[in-house]
Amino acid sequence: MSSSSIARELRVLMVSNFLSSAGTSRGACEELADRLIASGASVITTSNRMGKIARLGDMVSTTWRSRKKYDVAQVDVYSGSAFVWAEAVCRVLRILGKPFVLTLHGGGLPEFGKRNPERVKRLLGAAVTVTAPSRFLYEAMSEYRSDLLLLPNSLDLSLYSPRLRKHVEPTLVWLRSLHEIYNPVLAVRVLALVKQCFPEAKLVMVGPDKGDGSSEAVLKEANRLGITSSVTLQGVVKKSKVPETLNQHDIFINTANIDNTPISVIEAMALGLCVVSTNVGGIPYLLTDNVDSLLTPRDDAQAMADAVMSLLSNQAIAESLSAKAIENVKKFDWEVTLPMWRSVLRDAIGKP
């Protein structure tokens, strides 16, 4: 039987945060849903409700009301309060006798597991398959279930035109949600230090405001440091415009305090940007220091600024990192991972 025939037989319920229509960043779940649909699968998604309680209610009700329209469910699992909706949805799925596949997300999940080991073990044990998008989560969560499947977040690399950075300019770009866990204020502090040696340096920050005061904190810090004119908050950029936006810059900085396998970093690699990132969570499983990136300690502005300035001062290093990033990102292509997803979902059907 051909892969297209298999895909047409798939009827999938996908449970996660489908919130890009409300102005937030487009999540990996949305891209996977679109890819499955394009390959012939029937996909029901939930939820796009903004409020947490409303979203939980929509997830549970959709799981129940649509029970005759899907044969297998794929449920994203996050830490904190979001873990509750995975538990609630999976409880309904068990009542219905529907098989489900869990996908682990977020750099905070291992710590959540340490605080709630029985809850995590119970949820993961009830799934037919549990997938992890990074080696970090694969290893950190294997104590709760030994047969995890590594299935990375993916990109359509045909949409990304890599440019080898043979000559690096002090144009910095940052792409995440403006939220304290991603430490956007650190990016401003890094820029201020870089400008001491490269006064023409500029920073563009791309991403939605998550409403925790991070945007205001960024602007306040830029004003305090006297570099307001060199910092641009660009806001949300359509997914289709991300490659073009990133490619206008040469150095990508990732300042997160907690991380897993950020798509934004993979996108930067696919375009050949020189990546400088905090060495937290799943980052050292995704990037290799002094090979395809430069990694620095958490919340260390001077270390990150020094890394950025080393790229600007040594173009040979910058070119080498850029070339290696372009090479290493090929394993994240949808051409590789979509057939794996179809197989996982297909094989789960009919299993308890």
Coordinates of C-alpha atoms in Angstrom, one line a residue:
M1 CA 0.0 0.0 0.0
S2 CA 1.4 3.4 -0.9
S3 CA 2.1 6.2 1.6
S4 CA -0.6 8.3 0.1
S5 CA -3.2 5.5 0.6
I6 CA -2.1 5.2 4.2
A7 CA -2.5 8.9 4.7
R8 CA -6.0 9.0 3.3
E9 CA -7.1 6.4 5.9
L10 CA -5.9 8.5 8.8
R11 CA -8.5 10.3 10.9
V12 CA -6.7 12.2 13.6
L13 CA -7.7 14.5 16.5
M14 CA -4.9 16.9 17.4
V15 CA -5.0 18.5 20.8
S16 CA -2.7 21.5 21.5
N17 CA -2.5 25.3 21.4
F18 CA -3.6 26.3 17.9
L19 CA -3.4 30.0 18.6
S20 CA -1.6 31.7 15.7
S21 CA -4.9 33.1 14.4
A22 CA -5.0 35.1 17.5
G23 CA -1.6 36.7 16.9
T24 CA 0.7 34.3 18.7
S25 CA 3.6 32.4 17.2
R26 CA 2.7 29.5 15.0
G27 CA 3.4 26.3 16.9
A28 CA 4.8 23.0 15.7
C29 CA 1.4 21.4 16.2
E30 CA -0.1 23.7 13.5
E31 CA 2.5 22.9 11.0
L32 CA 2.1 19.1 11.6
A33 CA -1.7 19.4 11.2
D34 CA -1.3 21.2 7.9
R35 CA 1.3 18.7 6.7
L36 CA -1.0 15.7 7.6
I37 CA -4.0 17.4 5.8
A38 CA -1.9 18.1 2.7
S39 CA -0.9 14.4 2.7
G40 CA -4.5 13.3 2.7
A41 CA -5.4 12.8 6.3
S42 CA -8.6 14.0 8.0
V43 CA -7.6 16.2 10.9
I44 CA -9.6 17.8 13.7
T45 CA -7.8 20.4 15.8
T46 CA -8.5 21.8 19.2
S47 CA -8.1 24.5 20.6
N48 CA -7.9 28.0 19.4
R49 CA -9.6 29.5 22.4
M50 CA -7.4 32.2 24.1
G51 CA -8.5 31.8 27.8
K52 CA -7.1 28.8 29.6
I53 CA -10.4 27.6 31.0
A54 CA -12.2 28.2 27.7
R55 CA -9.4 26.3 25.9
L56 CA -9.6 23.3 28.3
G57 CA -13.4 23.2 28.0
D58 CA -13.1 23.3 24.2
M59 CA -10.5 20.5 24.1
V60 CA -12.6 18.2 26.3
S61 CA -15.9 18.9 24.5
T62 CA -14.3 18.5 21.1
T63 CA -12.7 15.2 22.1
W64 CA -16.2 13.9 23.1
R65 CA -18.4 15.5 20.4
S66 CA -16.1 14.4 17.5
R67 CA -15.5 10.9 18.7
K68 CA -17.0 9.3 15.6
K69 CA -14.8 11.4 13.3
Y70 CA -11.3 10.3 14.4
D71 CA -9.6 7.0 15.0
V72 CA -6.5 8.2 16.9
A73 CA -5.5 11.3 18.9
Q74 CA -2.3 13.2 19.1
V75 CA -2.0 15.2 22.3
D76 CA 0.7 17.7 23.2
V77 CA 2.0 17.6 26.8
Y78 CA 3.4 20.7 28.5
S79 CA 4.4 21.4 32.1
G80 CA 2.6 23.5 34.7
S81 CA -1.1 24.2 34.4
A82 CA -1.1 23.0 30.8
F83 CA -0.4 19.5 32.0
V84 CA -3.9 19.4 33.3
W85 CA -5.5 19.7 29.9
A86 CA -3.5 16.7 28.7
E87 CA -4.7 14.7 31.7
A88 CA -8.3 15.7 31.2
V89 CA -8.3 15.0 27.4
C90 CA -6.6 11.7 27.8
R91 CA -9.1 10.7 30.5
V92 CA -11.9 11.2 28.0
L93 CA -10.0 9.3 25.3
R94 CA -9.6 6.3 27.7
I95 CA -13.3 6.4 28.4
L96 CA -14.0 6.4 24.7
G97 CA -11.5 3.6 24.0
K98 CA -9.5 5.8 21.6
P99 CA -5.8 5.3 21.2
F100 CA -3.6 8.3 21.6
V101 CA -0.1 9.5 21.0
L102 CA 1.6 12.0 23.3
T103 CA 4.2 14.6 22.3
L104 CA 6.3 16.1 25.0
H105 CA 7.1 19.8 24.9
G106 CA 8.9 22.5 26.9
G107 CA 12.2 22.9 28.7
G108 CA 10.3 22.9 32.1
L109 CA 8.8 19.4 31.7
P110 CA 11.7 17.5 33.4
E111 CA 11.5 19.7 36.5
F112 CA 7.7 19.3 36.5
G113 CA 8.2 15.5 36.4
K114 CA 10.5 15.6 39.4
R115 CA 7.8 17.4 41.4
N116 CA 4.9 15.2 40.0
P117 CA 6.5 11.8 39.1
E118 CA 3.3 9.7 39.6
R119 CA 1.1 12.0 37.5
V120 CA 3.7 12.1 34.7
K121 CA 4.3 8.3 34.8
R122 CA 0.5 7.6 34.8
L123 CA -0.2 9.9 31.8
L124 CA 2.8 8.7 29.7
G125 CA 2.1 5.0 30.5
A126 CA -1.5 5.3 29.1
A127 CA -0.4 6.3 25.6
V128 CA 0.3 4.0 22.8
T129 CA 3.4 6.0 21.9
V130 CA 5.1 9.0 23.5
T131 CA 7.3 11.2 21.2
A132 CA 9.9 13.7 22.2
P133 CA 11.1 16.5 19.8
S134 CA 14.6 16.7 21.3
R135 CA 17.3 14.4 22.6
F136 CA 17.1 16.5 25.8
L137 CA 13.5 15.6 26.5
Y138 CA 14.1 12.0 25.3
E139 CA 16.8 11.5 27.9
A140 CA 15.3 13.5 30.7
M141 CA 11.8 11.9 30.5
S142 CA 12.9 8.3 29.8
E143 CA 12.7 7.5 33.5
Y144 CA 8.9 7.8 33.3
R145 CA 8.6 5.7 30.2
S146 CA 11.5 3.7 28.6
D147 CA 10.4 3.5 25.0
L148 CA 10.1 7.1 24.0
L149 CA 10.4 7.9 20.3
L150 CA 12.6 10.8 19.1
L151 CA 10.7 12.7 16.5
P152 CA 12.1 16.3 16.0
N153 CA 10.3 19.5 15.2
S154 CA 10.5 20.1 11.5
L155 CA 10.8 22.6 8.7
D156 CA 10.1 22.7 5.0
L157 CA 13.7 23.4 4.1
S158 CA 12.6 24.2 0.5
L159 CA 11.2 27.5 1.9
Y160 CA 14.5 28.6 3.3
S161 CA 17.2 30.0 1.1
P162 CA 20.5 29.7 3.1
R163 CA 23.1 32.3 2.7
L164 CA 26.6 31.5 3.8
R165 CA 27.8 34.3 6.1
K166 CA 31.2 35.1 4.6
H167 CA 31.1 38.6 5.9
V168 CA 29.2 39.2 9.1
E169 CA 27.7 42.6 9.9
P170 CA 26.6 43.6 13.4
T171 CA 22.9 43.1 12.6
L172 CA 21.3 41.0 15.4
V173 CA 17.9 39.4 15.3
W174 CA 15.9 37.8 18.1
L175 CA 12.7 35.7 17.4
R176 CA 10.5 34.3 20.2
S177 CA 7.5 35.3 22.2
L178 CA 8.2 38.3 24.4
H179 CA 8.0 36.5 27.7
E180 CA 10.3 36.4 30.8
I181 CA 11.2 32.7 30.3
Y182 CA 12.9 33.8 27.0
N183 CA 14.7 36.7 28.8
P184 CA 14.3 39.3 26.0
V185 CA 15.8 42.0 28.2
L186 CA 19.1 40.1 28.0
A187 CA 19.2 40.8 24.2
V188 CA 19.1 44.5 24.9
R189 CA 22.0 44.3 27.4
V190 CA 24.0 42.2 24.9
L191 CA 23.5 44.9 22.2
A192 CA 24.6 47.6 24.6
L193 CA 27.9 45.8 25.2
V194 CA 28.4 45.0 21.5
K195 CA 27.9 48.7 20.6
Q196 CA 30.8 49.7 22.8
C197 CA 33.1 48.1 20.1
F198 CA 30.7 48.1 17.1
P199 CA 28.6 51.3 17.5
E200 CA 26.7 50.6 14.3
A201 CA 25.2 47.4 15.8
K202 CA 21.4 47.1 15.8
L203 CA 18.9 44.6 17.2
V204 CA 15.5 43.6 15.7
M205 CA 13.2 41.6 18.1
V206 CA 10.4 39.6 16.4
G207 CA 7.5 38.0 18.2
P208 CA 4.2 38.5 20.0
D209 CA 3.9 40.2 23.3
K210 CA 2.7 37.6 25.9
G211 CA 1.4 40.3 28.2
D212 CA 3.7 39.7 31.2
G213 CA 5.3 43.2 30.8
S214 CA 8.4 41.9 28.9
S215 CA 7.8 44.4 26.0
E216 CA 7.8 47.3 28.4
A217 CA 10.8 45.9 30.2
V218 CA 12.7 45.7 26.9
L219 CA 11.9 49.3 26.0
K220 CA 12.7 50.5 29.5
E221 CA 16.1 48.8 29.5
A222 CA 16.9 50.2 26.0
N223 CA 16.1 53.7 27.3
R224 CA 18.2 53.2 30.4
L225 CA 21.2 52.1 28.3
G226 CA 20.7 54.9 25.8
I227 CA 20.2 52.6 22.8
T228 CA 16.5 53.0 22.0
S229 CA 17.2 54.0 18.4
S230 CA 19.1 50.8 17.9
V231 CA 16.4 48.4 19.1
T232 CA 13.3 47.6 17.0
L233 CA 10.3 45.6 18.3
Q234 CA 8.8 44.3 15.1
G235 CA 6.0 42.3 16.6
V236 CA 4.4 39.3 15.0
V237 CA 5.6 38.3 11.6
K238 CA 3.6 35.9 9.4
K239 CA 5.2 32.4 9.2
S240 CA 5.6 32.8 5.5
K241 CA 7.6 36.0 6.1
V242 CA 10.0 34.6 8.8
P243 CA 12.7 33.4 6.3
E244 CA 12.8 36.8 4.6
T245 CA 12.8 38.6 7.9
L246 CA 15.6 36.5 9.5
N247 CA 17.7 36.6 6.3
Q248 CA 18.0 40.4 6.6
H249 CA 20.4 39.9 9.5
D250 CA 23.6 38.0 10.2
I251 CA 23.6 37.0 13.9
F252 CA 20.7 35.3 15.6
I253 CA 20.7 35.5 19.4
N254 CA 18.6 33.1 21.6
T255 CA 18.5 34.4 25.2
A256 CA 16.1 31.9 26.8
N257 CA 16.4 30.9 30.4
I258 CA 14.4 27.6 29.7
D259 CA 14.4 25.9 26.4
N260 CA 13.9 22.7 24.5
T261 CA 14.2 22.6 20.7
P262 CA 13.1 26.0 19.5
I263 CA 11.9 26.1 15.9
S264 CA 13.2 29.7 15.7
V265 CA 16.8 28.5 16.2
I266 CA 16.3 25.8 13.6
E267 CA 15.0 28.4 11.2
A268 CA 18.1 30.6 11.8
M269 CA 20.3 27.6 11.1
A270 CA 18.5 26.8 7.9
L271 CA 19.2 30.3 6.6
G272 CA 22.8 30.2 7.6
L273 CA 22.7 32.8 10.3
C274 CA 25.4 32.7 12.9
V275 CA 23.7 31.4 16.1
V276 CA 24.6 32.6 19.6
S277 CA 22.5 31.0 22.3
T278 CA 22.3 30.4 26.0
N279 CA 23.4 26.9 26.9
V280 CA 20.2 25.8 28.7
G281 CA 17.7 22.9 28.6
G282 CA 17.7 21.1 25.2
I283 CA 20.0 23.7 23.5
P284 CA 23.2 21.6 23.9
Y285 CA 21.4 18.7 22.3
L286 CA 20.4 20.8 19.4
L287 CA 23.6 22.9 18.9
T288 CA 27.3 22.2 19.3
D289 CA 29.5 24.9 20.7
N290 CA 32.2 26.2 18.3
V291 CA 30.8 23.9 15.6
D292 CA 27.5 25.2 14.4
S293 CA 27.0 27.9 17.1
L294 CA 28.4 29.7 20.1
L295 CA 26.9 28.8 23.4
T296 CA 27.0 31.0 26.5
P297 CA 25.9 30.7 30.2
R298 CA 22.3 31.6 31.2
D299 CA 21.6 35.3 31.7
D300 CA 25.3 36.3 31.1
A301 CA 25.2 39.5 28.9
Q302 CA 29.0 39.9 28.8
A303 CA 29.6 36.3 27.7
M304 CA 27.0 36.5 25.0
A305 CA 28.3 39.9 23.9
D306 CA 31.8 38.5 23.7
A307 CA 30.6 35.6 21.6
V308 CA 28.9 38.0 19.2
M309 CA 32.0 40.2 19.0
S310 CA 34.2 37.2 18.3
L311 CA 32.1 36.6 15.2
L312 CA 32.4 40.2 14.1
S313 CA 36.2 40.1 14.7
N314 CA 36.9 36.7 13.1
Q315 CA 35.0 36.2 9.9
A316 CA 36.5 32.8 9.3
I317 CA 34.9 31.5 12.5
A318 CA 31.6 33.1 11.4
E319 CA 31.7 31.5 8.0
S320 CA 32.5 28.1 9.5
L321 CA 29.6 28.2 11.9
S322 CA 27.2 29.3 9.2
A323 CA 28.3 26.5 6.9
K324 CA 28.0 23.8 9.6
A325 CA 24.5 25.1 10.6
I326 CA 23.3 24.8 7.1
E327 CA 24.6 21.2 6.9
N328 CA 23.3 20.1 10.3
V329 CA 19.8 21.3 9.9
K330 CA 18.9 18.9 7.1
K331 CA 17.7 16.2 9.5
F332 CA 14.8 18.5 10.5
D333 CA 13.2 18.5 7.0
W334 CA 9.6 17.5 6.7
E335 CA 10.6 15.1 3.9
V336 CA 12.3 13.1 6.7
T337 CA 9.8 13.4 9.6
L338 CA 6.3 13.4 8.0
P339 CA 6.5 9.7 6.9
M340 CA 7.5 8.9 10.5
W341 CA 4.5 10.8 11.9
R342 CA 2.1 9.0 9.5
S343 CA 3.6 5.7 10.6
V344 CA 3.3 6.4 14.3
L345 CA -0.3 7.5 14.0
R346 CA -1.3 4.7 11.7
D347 CA 0.3 2.1 13.9
A348 CA -1.6 3.4 17.0
I349 CA -5.0 2.8 15.5
G350 CA -6.7 -0.2 17.0
K351 CA -4.3 -0.5 20.0
P352 CA -5.6 -0.2 23.5

